[in-house]
mmCIF file of C-alpha atoms and ligand atoms in Angstrom:
data_model
loop_
_atom_site.group_PDB
_atom_site.id
_atom_site.type_symbol
_atom_site.label_atom_id
_atom_site.label_comp_id
_atom_site.label_asym_id
_atom_site.label_seq_id
_atom_site.Cartn_x
_atom_site.Cartn_y
_atom_site.Cartn_z
ATOM 1 C CA MET A 326 43.652 -19.769 20.023
ATOM 2 C CA SER A 327 43.066 -16.141 19.127
ATOM 3 C CA GLU A 328 40.696 -14.177 16.975
ATOM 4 C CA ASN A 329 42.270 -12.789 13.838
ATOM 5 C CA SER A 330 43.706 -9.392 14.739
ATOM 6 C CA ASN A 331 42.782 -8.183 11.258
ATOM 7 C CA ALA A 332 39.248 -9.373 11.806
ATOM 8 C CA PRO A 333 36.821 -7.870 9.318
ATOM 9 C CA THR A 334 34.739 -4.950 10.399
ATOM 10 C CA LEU A 335 31.179 -4.115 9.492
ATOM 11 C CA GLU A 336 32.412 -1.848 6.706
ATOM 12 C CA ASN A 337 33.846 -4.755 4.729
ATOM 13 C CA GLY A 338 32.021 -6.155 1.741
ATOM 14 C CA LEU A 339 30.519 -9.620 1.710
ATOM 15 C CA ALA A 340 33.284 -11.216 -0.377
ATOM 16 C CA THR A 341 35.831 -10.049 2.206
ATOM 17 C CA ASP A 342 33.745 -11.307 5.134
ATOM 18 C CA LEU A 343 33.293 -14.683 3.455
ATOM 19 C CA ILE A 344 37.072 -15.081 3.335
ATOM 20 C CA HIS A 345 38.067 -13.646 6.722
ATOM 21 C CA ASP A 346 35.152 -13.635 9.121
ATOM 22 C CA GLY A 347 35.242 -15.780 12.233
ATOM 23 C CA ILE A 348 38.775 -17.170 11.932
ATOM 24 C CA LEU A 349 40.007 -18.771 15.163
ATOM 25 C CA ARG A 350 43.795 -19.059 14.650
ATOM 26 C CA SER A 351 45.792 -21.472 16.765
ATOM 27 C CA GLN A 352 49.248 -20.753 18.208
ATOM 28 C CA PHE A 353 50.712 -21.992 14.897
ATOM 29 C CA GLY A 354 49.350 -19.033 12.940
ATOM 30 C CA GLU A 355 48.018 -21.156 10.096
ATOM 31 C CA THR A 356 46.726 -19.211 7.073
ATOM 32 C CA SER A 357 43.904 -21.589 6.232
ATOM 33 C CA GLU A 358 41.288 -22.352 8.848
ATOM 34 C CA GLY A 359 42.245 -25.237 11.148
ATOM 35 C CA LEU A 360 40.396 -28.525 10.927
ATOM 36 C CA TYR A 361 39.810 -29.576 14.548
ATOM 37 C CA LEU A 362 38.954 -33.253 14.316
ATOM 38 C CA THR A 363 38.369 -33.820 17.999
ATOM 39 C CA SER A 364 35.375 -35.126 19.866
ATOM 40 C CA GLY A 365 36.451 -33.843 23.285
ATOM 41 C CA TYR A 366 38.664 -31.236 25.033
ATOM 42 C CA VAL A 367 41.009 -31.355 28.021
ATOM 43 C CA TYR A 368 40.959 -28.964 30.972
ATOM 44 C CA ASP A 369 43.884 -27.470 32.879
ATOM 45 C CA SER A 370 42.299 -28.375 36.201
ATOM 46 C CA ALA A 371 39.256 -29.907 37.796
ATOM 47 C CA GLU A 372 38.231 -26.371 38.752
ATOM 48 C CA GLN A 373 38.315 -25.313 35.103
ATOM 49 C CA ALA A 374 36.194 -28.304 34.086
ATOM 50 C CA GLU A 375 33.658 -27.389 36.757
ATOM 51 C CA ALA A 376 33.610 -23.726 35.665
ATOM 52 C CA ARG A 377 33.133 -24.692 32.047
ATOM 53 C CA PHE A 378 30.180 -26.941 32.816
ATOM 54 C CA LYS A 379 28.667 -24.140 34.889
ATOM 55 C CA GLY A 380 29.057 -21.773 31.926
ATOM 56 C CA LYS A 381 31.474 -19.550 33.890
ATOM 57 C CA ASP A 382 34.450 -20.295 31.637
ATOM 58 C CA ASP A 383 34.234 -19.878 27.866
ATOM 59 C CA GLY A 384 35.587 -22.816 25.953
ATOM 60 C CA PHE A 385 34.723 -26.082 24.360
ATOM 61 C CA ILE A 386 33.336 -29.081 26.251
ATOM 62 C CA TYR A 387 32.373 -31.709 23.704
ATOM 63 C CA SER A 388 31.970 -31.591 19.914
ATOM 64 C CA ARG A 389 28.321 -32.583 20.060
ATOM 65 C CA TYR A 390 27.816 -29.140 21.683
ATOM 66 C CA ALA A 391 30.385 -27.051 19.827
ATOM 67 C CA ASN A 392 33.706 -27.359 17.977
ATOM 68 C CA PRO A 393 36.161 -24.650 16.805
ATOM 69 C CA THR A 394 35.899 -25.529 13.093
ATOM 70 C CA VAL A 395 32.106 -25.693 13.303
ATOM 71 C CA ALA A 396 32.098 -22.375 15.222
ATOM 72 C CA MET A 397 34.091 -20.718 12.411
ATOM 73 C CA PHE A 398 31.558 -21.951 9.860
ATOM 74 C CA GLU A 399 28.635 -20.711 11.982
ATOM 75 C CA SER A 400 30.233 -17.303 12.464
ATOM 76 C CA ARG A 401 30.858 -16.885 8.738
ATOM 77 C CA MET A 402 27.273 -17.932 7.954
ATOM 78 C CA CYS A 403 26.044 -15.196 10.342
ATOM 79 C CA ALA A 404 28.123 -12.627 8.450
ATOM 80 C CA LEU A 405 26.614 -13.856 5.184
ATOM 81 C CA GLU A 406 23.033 -13.844 6.393
ATOM 82 C CA GLY A 407 23.119 -10.837 8.709
ATOM 83 C CA ALA A 408 21.896 -13.108 11.528
ATOM 84 C CA GLU A 409 22.621 -12.788 15.236
ATOM 85 C CA MET A 410 23.449 -16.477 15.621
ATOM 86 C CA ALA A 411 23.686 -19.773 13.756
ATOM 87 C CA ARG A 412 23.955 -23.468 14.452
ATOM 88 C CA ALA A 413 25.290 -25.961 11.925
ATOM 89 C CA THR A 414 23.775 -29.439 11.636
ATOM 90 C CA ALA A 415 24.580 -32.786 10.014
ATOM 91 C CA SER A 416 22.335 -32.134 7.002
ATOM 92 C CA GLY A 417 19.721 -29.733 5.703
ATOM 93 C CA MET A 418 16.984 -32.071 6.923
ATOM 94 C CA ALA A 419 18.506 -32.113 10.417
ATOM 95 C CA ALA A 420 18.311 -28.296 10.316
ATOM 96 C CA VAL A 421 14.643 -28.309 9.249
ATOM 97 C CA THR A 422 13.586 -31.046 11.696
ATOM 98 C CA ALA A 423 15.417 -29.493 14.656
ATOM 99 C CA THR A 424 13.934 -26.064 13.869
ATOM 100 C CA MET A 425 10.465 -27.584 14.106
ATOM 101 C CA LEU A 426 10.884 -29.974 17.029
ATOM 102 C CA CYS A 427 12.884 -27.609 19.259
ATOM 103 C CA GLN A 428 9.940 -25.243 19.589
ATOM 104 C CA LEU A 429 6.713 -27.151 18.840
ATOM 105 C CA SER A 430 4.581 -29.147 21.281
ATOM 106 C CA ALA A 431 1.448 -31.248 20.971
ATOM 107 C CA GLY A 432 -1.483 -28.937 20.325
ATOM 108 C CA ASP A 433 0.515 -26.438 18.257
ATOM 109 C CA HIS A 434 -0.199 -25.760 14.582
ATOM 110 C CA VAL A 435 2.003 -25.135 11.552
ATOM 111 C CA VAL A 436 1.102 -23.560 8.199
ATOM 112 C CA ALA A 437 3.335 -24.451 5.252
ATOM 113 C CA ALA A 438 3.380 -24.015 1.513
ATOM 114 C CA LYS A 439 2.448 -27.215 -0.363
ATOM 115 C CA ALA A 440 5.332 -26.922 -2.754
ATOM 116 C CA LEU A 441 8.251 -28.108 -0.644
ATOM 117 C CA PHE A 442 11.377 -30.194 -0.967
ATOM 118 C CA GLY A 443 10.095 -33.795 -0.613
ATOM 119 C CA SER A 444 11.573 -34.499 2.841
ATOM 120 C CA CYS A 445 10.447 -31.122 4.229
ATOM 121 C CA ARG A 446 6.934 -32.000 3.169
ATOM 122 C CA TYR A 447 7.280 -35.378 4.935
ATOM 123 C CA VAL A 448 8.324 -33.644 8.183
ATOM 124 C CA ILE A 449 5.350 -31.253 8.073
ATOM 125 C CA GLU A 450 2.713 -33.574 6.661
ATOM 126 C CA ASP A 451 3.606 -36.981 8.163
ATOM 127 C CA LEU A 452 5.953 -36.517 11.113
ATOM 128 C CA LEU A 453 4.525 -33.534 13.034
ATOM 129 C CA PRO A 454 0.932 -34.884 13.165
ATOM 130 C CA ARG A 455 2.248 -38.084 14.813
ATOM 131 C CA PHE A 456 3.188 -35.909 17.779
ATOM 132 C CA GLY A 457 -0.133 -34.086 17.926
ATOM 133 C CA ILE A 458 1.021 -31.039 15.976
ATOM 134 C CA GLY A 459 -1.584 -29.851 13.492
ATOM 135 C CA MET A 460 -0.694 -28.555 10.061
ATOM 136 C CA THR A 461 -2.317 -26.854 7.093
ATOM 137 C CA LEU A 462 -0.790 -26.853 3.617
ATOM 138 C CA VAL A 463 -1.525 -23.832 1.420
ATOM 139 C CA ASP A 464 -0.743 -22.573 -2.058
ATOM 140 C CA GLY A 465 2.293 -20.474 -1.146
ATOM 141 C CA LYS A 466 1.625 -17.925 -3.903
ATOM 142 C CA ASP A 467 -1.771 -17.021 -2.433
ATOM 143 C CA LEU A 468 -1.416 -14.745 0.610
ATOM 144 C CA GLY A 469 -5.176 -15.115 1.235
ATOM 145 C CA GLN A 470 -4.676 -18.862 1.858
ATOM 146 C CA TRP A 471 -1.887 -18.194 4.374
ATOM 147 C CA GLU A 472 -4.109 -15.735 6.187
ATOM 148 C CA ALA A 473 -7.121 -18.069 6.195
ATOM 149 C CA ALA A 474 -5.033 -20.960 7.564
ATOM 150 C CA MET A 475 -3.875 -19.055 10.663
ATOM 151 C CA ARG A 476 -5.236 -20.266 13.998
ATOM 152 C CA PRO A 477 -4.713 -19.017 17.546
ATOM 153 C CA ASN A 478 -2.298 -21.933 18.138
ATOM 154 C CA THR A 479 -0.278 -21.408 14.923
ATOM 155 C CA LYS A 480 3.376 -21.205 15.939
ATOM 156 C CA ILE A 481 5.325 -21.614 12.690
ATOM 157 C CA LEU A 482 4.876 -20.681 9.026
ATOM 158 C CA PHE A 483 7.236 -22.536 6.706
ATOM 159 C CA LEU A 484 8.099 -21.954 3.054
ATOM 160 C CA GLU A 485 10.776 -22.251 0.436
ATOM 161 C CA SER A 486 11.134 -19.823 -2.457
ATOM 162 C CA PRO A 487 11.659 -20.406 -5.287
ATOM 163 C CA THR A 488 9.952 -23.746 -4.806
ATOM 164 C CA ASN A 489 11.284 -27.134 -5.796
ATOM 165 C CA PRO A 490 10.905 -28.141 -8.583
ATOM 166 C CA THR A 491 8.534 -25.708 -10.311
ATOM 167 C CA LEU A 492 10.362 -22.507 -9.235
ATOM 168 C CA GLU A 493 7.321 -20.599 -8.055
ATOM 169 C CA VAL A 494 8.064 -17.509 -6.018
ATOM 170 C CA VAL A 495 6.475 -16.920 -2.612
ATOM 171 C CA ASP A 496 6.156 -13.347 -1.313
ATOM 172 C CA ILE A 497 8.358 -13.630 1.803
ATOM 173 C CA GLU A 498 7.586 -10.124 3.046
ATOM 174 C CA GLY A 499 3.844 -10.736 2.670
ATOM 175 C CA VAL A 500 3.957 -14.046 4.572
ATOM 176 C CA ALA A 501 6.180 -12.490 7.280
ATOM 177 C CA LYS A 502 3.500 -9.853 7.942
ATOM 178 C CA ILE A 503 0.884 -12.596 8.370
ATOM 179 C CA ALA A 504 3.224 -14.431 10.769
ATOM 180 C CA ASN A 505 3.772 -11.272 12.826
ATOM 181 C CA ALA A 506 0.048 -10.539 12.982
ATOM 182 C CA GLY A 507 -0.501 -14.059 14.364
ATOM 183 C CA ASP A 508 2.432 -13.913 16.770
ATOM 184 C CA ALA A 509 4.049 -16.820 14.894
ATOM 185 C CA LEU A 510 7.520 -17.299 13.405
ATOM 186 C CA LEU A 511 8.266 -17.496 9.682
ATOM 187 C CA VAL A 512 10.900 -20.094 8.767
ATOM 188 C CA VAL A 513 12.345 -19.864 5.239
ATOM 189 C CA ASP A 514 14.260 -22.682 3.533
ATOM 190 C CA ASN A 515 16.535 -20.548 1.352
ATOM 191 C CA VAL A 516 18.428 -23.215 -0.596
ATOM 192 C CA PHE A 517 17.092 -22.536 -4.090
ATOM 193 C CA ALA A 518 17.710 -18.778 -4.049
ATOM 194 C CA THR A 519 21.159 -19.096 -2.362
ATOM 195 C CA PRO A 520 22.090 -16.744 0.511
ATOM 196 C CA LEU A 521 23.664 -14.274 -1.918
ATOM 197 C CA HIS A 522 20.497 -13.585 -3.841
ATOM 198 C CA GLN A 523 17.767 -13.602 -1.237
ATOM 199 C CA ARG A 524 17.963 -12.306 2.314
ATOM 200 C CA PRO A 525 14.895 -13.668 4.146
ATOM 201 C CA LEU A 526 15.754 -12.027 7.493
ATOM 202 C CA ALA A 527 15.813 -8.595 5.839
ATOM 203 C CA LEU A 528 12.405 -9.430 4.298
ATOM 204 C CA GLY A 529 10.951 -10.117 7.754
ATOM 205 C CA ALA A 530 11.496 -13.878 8.171
ATOM 206 C CA HIS A 531 12.495 -14.937 11.696
ATOM 207 C CA ILE A 532 14.529 -18.064 10.965
ATOM 208 C CA VAL A 533 16.441 -19.199 7.859
ATOM 209 C CA VAL A 534 17.484 -22.789 7.184
ATOM 210 C CA TYR A 535 19.910 -24.172 4.612
ATOM 211 C CA SER A 536 21.008 -27.423 3.213
ATOM 212 C CA ALA A 537 24.707 -26.476 3.040
ATOM 213 C CA THR A 538 25.060 -29.657 0.972
ATOM 214 C CA LYS A 539 24.036 -27.584 -2.039
ATOM 215 C CA HIS A 540 25.657 -24.306 -3.154
ATOM 216 C CA ILE A 541 27.525 -23.674 0.115
ATOM 217 C CA ASP A 542 29.648 -26.785 -0.402
ATOM 218 C CA GLY A 543 29.138 -26.302 -4.103
ATOM 219 C CA GLN A 544 31.083 -29.338 -5.268
ATOM 220 C CA GLY A 545 28.845 -32.171 -4.133
ATOM 221 C CA ARG A 546 31.150 -33.511 -1.415
ATOM 222 C CA CYS A 547 29.567 -33.200 2.013
ATOM 223 C CA LEU A 548 26.213 -33.092 3.743
ATOM 224 C CA GLY A 549 25.526 -30.223 6.111
ATOM 225 C CA GLY A 550 22.878 -27.790 7.262
ATOM 226 C CA VAL A 551 22.561 -24.448 9.032
ATOM 227 C CA VAL A 552 19.858 -22.696 11.065
ATOM 228 C CA LEU A 553 20.121 -18.917 11.518
ATOM 229 C CA GLY A 554 18.061 -16.556 13.652
ATOM 230 C CA SER A 555 17.968 -14.404 16.746
ATOM 231 C CA GLU A 556 20.104 -15.126 19.787
ATOM 232 C CA GLU A 557 16.849 -15.524 21.712
ATOM 233 C CA PHE A 558 15.692 -18.366 19.443
ATOM 234 C CA ILE A 559 19.068 -20.086 19.070
ATOM 235 C CA MET A 560 20.065 -19.954 22.740
ATOM 236 C CA GLY A 561 16.538 -20.222 24.115
ATOM 237 C CA LYS A 562 15.282 -23.123 21.993
ATOM 238 C CA LEU A 563 17.605 -24.607 19.402
ATOM 239 C CA HIS A 564 20.963 -24.887 21.134
ATOM 240 C CA ASN A 565 19.819 -27.148 23.943
ATOM 241 C CA PHE A 566 17.737 -29.300 21.572
ATOM 242 C CA LEU A 567 20.760 -29.905 19.304
ATOM 243 C CA ARG A 568 23.065 -30.466 22.252
ATOM 244 C CA GLN A 569 20.796 -33.129 23.767
ATOM 245 C CA THR A 570 19.612 -34.855 20.572
ATOM 246 C CA GLY A 571 22.898 -34.783 18.630
ATOM 247 C CA PRO A 572 22.468 -34.084 14.882
ATOM 248 C CA SER A 573 25.944 -32.495 14.890
ATOM 249 C CA ILE A 574 27.915 -31.746 11.748
ATOM 250 C CA SER A 575 31.319 -33.407 11.432
ATOM 251 C CA PRO A 576 34.162 -30.858 11.848
ATOM 252 C CA PHE A 577 35.476 -32.143 8.534
ATOM 253 C CA ASN A 578 32.232 -31.331 6.736
ATOM 254 C CA ALA A 579 32.057 -27.931 8.470
ATOM 255 C CA TRP A 580 35.599 -27.208 7.260
ATOM 256 C CA VAL A 581 34.645 -28.055 3.662
ATOM 257 C CA MET A 582 31.617 -25.733 3.943
ATOM 258 C CA LEU A 583 33.705 -22.993 5.537
ATOM 259 C CA LYS A 584 36.156 -23.095 2.643
ATOM 260 C CA GLY A 585 33.211 -23.245 0.238
ATOM 261 C CA LEU A 586 31.990 -19.888 1.538
ATOM 262 C CA GLU A 587 35.222 -18.247 0.342
ATOM 263 C CA THR A 588 34.310 -18.854 -3.291
ATOM 264 C CA LEU A 589 30.509 -18.706 -2.973
ATOM 265 C CA PRO A 590 30.068 -15.240 -4.566
ATOM 266 C CA LEU A 591 32.159 -16.207 -7.611
ATOM 267 C CA ARG A 592 30.440 -19.531 -8.062
ATOM 268 C CA VAL A 593 26.881 -18.337 -7.569
ATOM 269 C CA ALA A 594 27.374 -15.430 -9.978
ATOM 270 C CA ARG A 595 28.495 -17.910 -12.620
ATOM 271 C CA HIS A 596 25.687 -20.410 -11.892
ATOM 272 C CA VAL A 597 23.105 -17.638 -12.229
ATOM 273 C CA GLU A 598 24.616 -16.151 -15.391
ATOM 274 C CA THR A 599 24.663 -19.539 -17.132
ATOM 275 C CA ALA A 600 21.182 -20.438 -15.848
ATOM 276 C CA SER A 601 19.714 -17.272 -17.341
ATOM 277 C CA GLN A 602 21.390 -17.995 -20.677
ATOM 278 C CA ILE A 603 20.042 -21.552 -20.676
ATOM 279 C CA ALA A 604 16.534 -20.322 -19.802
ATOM 280 C CA GLU A 605 16.654 -17.871 -22.705
ATOM 281 C CA TYR A 606 17.892 -20.603 -25.048
ATOM 282 C CA LEU A 607 15.176 -23.070 -23.992
ATOM 283 C CA HIS A 608 12.549 -20.382 -24.410
ATOM 284 C CA ASN A 609 13.223 -20.256 -28.142
ATOM 285 C CA GLU A 610 13.107 -24.022 -28.731
ATOM 286 C CA ALA A 611 9.954 -25.497 -30.289
ATOM 287 C CA LYS A 612 10.203 -28.846 -28.429
ATOM 288 C CA ILE A 613 10.194 -27.029 -25.075
ATOM 289 C CA THR A 614 6.590 -26.244 -24.183
ATOM 290 C CA ARG A 615 7.240 -24.277 -21.011
ATOM 291 C CA VAL A 616 10.233 -22.684 -19.290
ATOM 292 C CA LEU A 617 10.058 -21.968 -15.560
ATOM 293 C CA TYR A 618 12.828 -19.541 -14.627
ATOM 294 C CA PRO A 619 12.155 -16.668 -12.218
ATOM 295 C CA GLY A 620 14.728 -14.516 -14.004
ATOM 296 C CA HIS A 621 12.980 -14.798 -17.368
ATOM 297 C CA LYS A 622 10.363 -12.207 -18.279
ATOM 298 C CA SER A 623 7.943 -15.029 -19.172
ATOM 299 C CA HIS A 624 7.796 -16.171 -15.507
ATOM 300 C CA PRO A 625 4.388 -15.239 -14.003
ATOM 301 C CA GLN A 626 6.096 -13.796 -10.909
ATOM 302 C CA HIS A 627 9.095 -12.273 -12.647
ATOM 303 C CA ASP A 628 8.649 -8.858 -10.986
ATOM 304 C CA LEU A 629 8.375 -10.313 -7.485
ATOM 305 C CA ALA A 630 11.391 -12.555 -8.163
ATOM 306 C CA MET A 631 13.520 -9.615 -9.254
ATOM 307 C CA GLN A 632 12.443 -7.568 -6.258
ATOM 308 C CA GLN A 633 12.965 -10.381 -3.752
ATOM 309 C CA MET A 634 15.904 -12.324 -5.219
ATOM 310 C CA GLY A 635 17.558 -9.758 -7.469
ATOM 311 C CA SER A 636 18.285 -12.552 -9.968
ATOM 312 C CA GLY A 637 16.724 -15.656 -11.421
ATOM 313 C CA GLY A 638 18.756 -18.086 -9.326
ATOM 314 C CA PRO A 639 20.801 -21.145 -10.308
ATOM 315 C CA MET A 640 17.969 -23.578 -11.146
ATOM 316 C CA VAL A 641 15.986 -23.904 -14.386
ATOM 317 C CA ALA A 642 12.870 -26.039 -14.902
ATOM 318 C CA PHE A 643 11.084 -26.759 -18.176
ATOM 319 C CA GLU A 644 8.605 -29.059 -19.879
ATOM 320 C CA VAL A 645 9.304 -30.981 -23.053
ATOM 321 C CA ALA A 646 6.715 -31.869 -25.685
ATOM 322 C CA GLY A 647 5.897 -35.582 -25.467
ATOM 323 C CA GLY A 648 5.581 -36.214 -21.705
ATOM 324 C CA LYS A 649 7.599 -38.764 -19.766
ATOM 325 C CA ALA A 650 8.955 -40.619 -22.816
ATOM 326 C CA ALA A 651 10.356 -37.397 -24.273
ATOM 327 C CA ALA A 652 11.726 -36.272 -20.895
ATOM 328 C CA PHE A 653 13.566 -39.599 -20.522
ATOM 329 C CA LYS A 654 14.924 -39.473 -24.109
ATOM 330 C CA PHE A 655 16.145 -35.943 -23.502
ATOM 331 C CA SER A 656 17.884 -36.889 -20.220
ATOM 332 C CA ASN A 657 19.426 -40.081 -21.630
ATOM 333 C CA ALA A 658 20.951 -38.217 -24.595
ATOM 334 C CA LEU A 659 22.905 -35.796 -22.392
ATOM 335 C CA ARG A 660 26.661 -36.295 -22.002
ATOM 336 C CA ILE A 661 27.767 -33.362 -19.807
ATOM 337 C CA ILE A 662 24.646 -32.699 -17.752
ATOM 338 C CA ARG A 663 24.370 -35.789 -15.564
ATOM 339 C CA ILE A 664 21.193 -37.408 -14.255
ATOM 340 C CA SER A 665 21.080 -36.807 -10.496
ATOM 341 C CA ASN A 666 18.567 -35.662 -7.910
ATOM 342 C CA ASN A 667 21.247 -33.568 -6.173
ATOM 343 C CA LEU A 668 21.741 -29.869 -6.890
ATOM 344 C CA GLY A 669 24.101 -26.989 -6.263
ATOM 345 C CA ASP A 670 27.143 -28.800 -7.662
ATOM 346 C CA ALA A 671 29.861 -27.552 -10.031
ATOM 347 C CA LYS A 672 28.562 -30.319 -12.296
ATOM 348 C CA SER A 673 25.280 -29.595 -14.065
ATOM 349 C CA LEU A 674 22.626 -32.087 -12.963
ATOM 350 C CA ILE A 675 19.214 -32.939 -14.372
ATOM 351 C CA THR A 676 16.309 -34.594 -12.623
ATOM 352 C CA HIS A 677 12.852 -35.813 -13.595
ATOM 353 C CA PRO A 678 10.943 -34.881 -10.417
ATOM 354 C CA SER A 679 7.753 -36.879 -11.004
ATOM 355 C CA THR A 680 9.639 -40.208 -11.048
ATOM 356 C CA THR A 681 12.340 -39.356 -8.466
ATOM 357 C CA THR A 682 12.211 -36.575 -5.863
ATOM 358 C CA HIS A 683 8.421 -36.310 -5.921
ATOM 359 C CA GLN A 684 7.397 -39.914 -6.732
ATOM 360 C CA ARG A 685 6.257 -40.354 -3.105
ATOM 361 C CA LEU A 686 3.351 -37.947 -3.704
ATOM 362 C CA SER A 687 0.091 -39.182 -5.221
ATOM 363 C CA GLU A 688 -0.468 -38.253 -8.844
ATOM 364 C CA GLU A 689 -3.191 -35.896 -7.699
ATOM 365 C CA ALA A 690 -0.835 -34.107 -5.269
ATOM 366 C CA ARG A 691 1.811 -33.872 -7.999
ATOM 367 C CA LEU A 692 -0.567 -32.335 -10.498
ATOM 368 C CA GLU A 693 -1.789 -29.904 -7.859
ATOM 369 C CA LEU A 694 1.841 -28.754 -7.679
ATOM 370 C CA ASP A 695 2.139 -28.677 -11.471
ATOM 371 C CA ILE A 696 4.741 -31.466 -11.423
ATOM 372 C CA THR A 697 3.877 -33.093 -14.723
ATOM 373 C CA ASP A 698 5.569 -36.061 -16.398
ATOM 374 C CA ALA A 699 7.028 -33.616 -18.927
ATOM 375 C CA LEU A 700 8.851 -31.564 -16.271
ATOM 376 C CA LEU A 701 12.652 -31.587 -15.973
ATOM 377 C CA ARG A 702 14.819 -29.572 -13.587
ATOM 378 C CA ILE A 703 18.423 -28.580 -14.218
ATOM 379 C CA SER A 704 20.799 -27.500 -11.471
ATOM 380 C CA VAL A 705 23.113 -25.398 -13.611
ATOM 381 C CA GLY A 706 26.803 -26.064 -12.959
ATOM 382 C CA LEU A 707 30.007 -24.214 -13.690
ATOM 383 C CA GLU A 708 30.877 -25.727 -17.079
ATOM 384 C CA ASP A 709 31.290 -23.623 -20.231
ATOM 385 C CA THR A 710 27.866 -22.364 -21.242
ATOM 386 C CA ALA A 711 28.420 -23.250 -24.901
ATOM 387 C CA ASP A 712 29.083 -26.884 -23.956
ATOM 388 C CA LEU A 713 25.910 -27.063 -21.878
ATOM 389 C CA ILE A 714 23.858 -25.627 -24.725
ATOM 390 C CA ARG A 715 25.389 -28.145 -27.122
ATOM 391 C CA ASP A 716 24.419 -30.885 -24.670
ATOM 392 C CA ILE A 717 20.853 -29.553 -24.480
ATOM 393 C CA ASP A 718 20.735 -29.560 -28.289
ATOM 394 C CA ALA A 719 21.673 -33.234 -28.275
ATOM 395 C CA GLY A 720 18.830 -33.848 -25.805
ATOM 396 C CA LEU A 721 16.355 -32.011 -28.008
ATOM 397 C CA ALA A 722 17.500 -33.912 -31.088
ATOM 398 C CA ALA A 723 16.739 -37.205 -29.308
ATOM 399 C CA ILE A 724 13.082 -36.295 -28.720
HETATM 400 C C1 LIG B 1288 18.527 -30.572 -0.308
HETATM 401 C C2 LIG B 1288 17.468 -29.765 0.325
HETATM 402 C C3 LIG B 1288 17.062 -30.018 1.640
HETATM 403 C C4 LIG B 1288 17.639 -31.146 2.466
HETATM 404 O O1 LIG B 1288 19.009 -31.018 2.666
HETATM 405 P P1 LIG B 1288 20.003 -32.260 2.947
HETATM 406 O O2 LIG B 1288 21.309 -31.579 3.176
HETATM 407 O O3 LIG B 1288 19.964 -33.142 1.758
HETATM 408 O O4 LIG B 1288 19.470 -32.935 4.164
HETATM 409 C C5 LIG B 1288 16.068 -29.222 2.168
HETATM 410 N N1 LIG B 1288 15.495 -28.243 1.438
HETATM 411 C C6 LIG B 1288 15.866 -27.970 0.172
HETATM 412 C C7 LIG B 1288 15.184 -26.879 -0.575
HETATM 413 C C8 LIG B 1288 16.867 -28.723 -0.432
HETATM 414 O O5 LIG B 1288 17.227 -28.460 -1.697
#
C-alpha cells in the first residue's frame, strides 16, 4: 500500500483535500478508496508480529485498533478540521462518551451547557455522576454562568452550538478563554453547524466531536462518529481507551463517510441556501409565531452566528400558532418533508422535539430550554426549494 504520489499539499483548497487527502492505494491502483473489510492482518514473520506489537514496525494489528479504510477517513477529517489527529467511532454518542470517560476520574468536575442533544445530556447529567464525576449545567449563552461554575477540579467544558433544537448560539471563543483560565479542556459537539461552517479548533476549542451519521454521511445510511484534537490528547488519552473498550466504526461505515466527505461542500452549501430561504419564507407567515434561524436577522444572536459560523446552518426551528395540536396537524399534512428525529439527510425531515427527542426531560426542564409544544425543527434536505415551500404551505393550510 502506498500514499498517493499526488497527495494534496497544504496549498490546496478544502474541496480538493476532501477528495484526495489521506488515500492509501493498494498495489491494484484503484481510483476509489479501498474498502478493507478485515478484522485482522497477517505478518510476514513472527519477528514482524513481535515488532508490530512493540510499536517498532508501522502497520495494522487488529481492526479494533486501526484499519486502512478507517485511517483514510480519519486523515481526511483532520484535513477538514485542521486537527493534528482524529479517531473515528461507531456513532456520535460513542465519540462523546469516549471523549469524557478517557480522561475523567472520580472527583473531577464537568461544566456543560443545558441545551444539548438528548443523549449528550444523559451522559453528562446521569452517567458521569454515577462514577463520582460532578457536573454543573449552565445557560450556554451566558458567559458569566460558565465562569461561575468553574471549580479547581473542573476538567472539561462541553457545548454544542447552535443548540438542538432551539438553535441558540454559544460564544465558543468566550467559553474557550474560560476553559484556558481554569486549565480545563473545551469540547465542542459541532454537528449542527457542520465542519464547513464552524471551526471550533480555530476558535480555541481543544477537542471537536461529530456524529458523522448526520451531514458527513449526508444520506441517512450509516452511524459513525469522530473525535478530533491534539496528538497529545488522542495518543495520550483517547487511543488506548478506544483500543481497550472497543467502540470501533465498521470499515464499511467509515468508507461511506469517507466518500461522503467528497461531496460535503456541495451538499452543505445547498442545505444552507435552502434553509435560509425557508427561514425567510416562514418569517412572513402569520401562523408561524417564531422563527429560530441563526442566519436570519431576527435571531437574537445573529451577529455572533455570522461571525462564528459564517452562515445560518442547515437546520431551521419555528413555532406554530396553536401549540401541540397545530404542530401535529402541520407535520401530518406534509408530503415531502418526512417526520423523523434524524437530521443531516438529503431528505428533509421534521421533528416535534417536546414529544420525541426531548420527551425524557421534565416539562420544567423543557420550558427552561424554550422547547415548547409549538416548536418544530426541520433538517433541510437537498430537494427543490420550491417543492419544500409548497409542502410547508400545505402544512400551514392544515392548521
Ligand atoms: C446525532 C447527534 C449526536 C449523536 O450521534 P449518533 O451518531 O446518533 O450517536 C450527538 N450530538 C448531536 C448534536 C447530534 O445531532
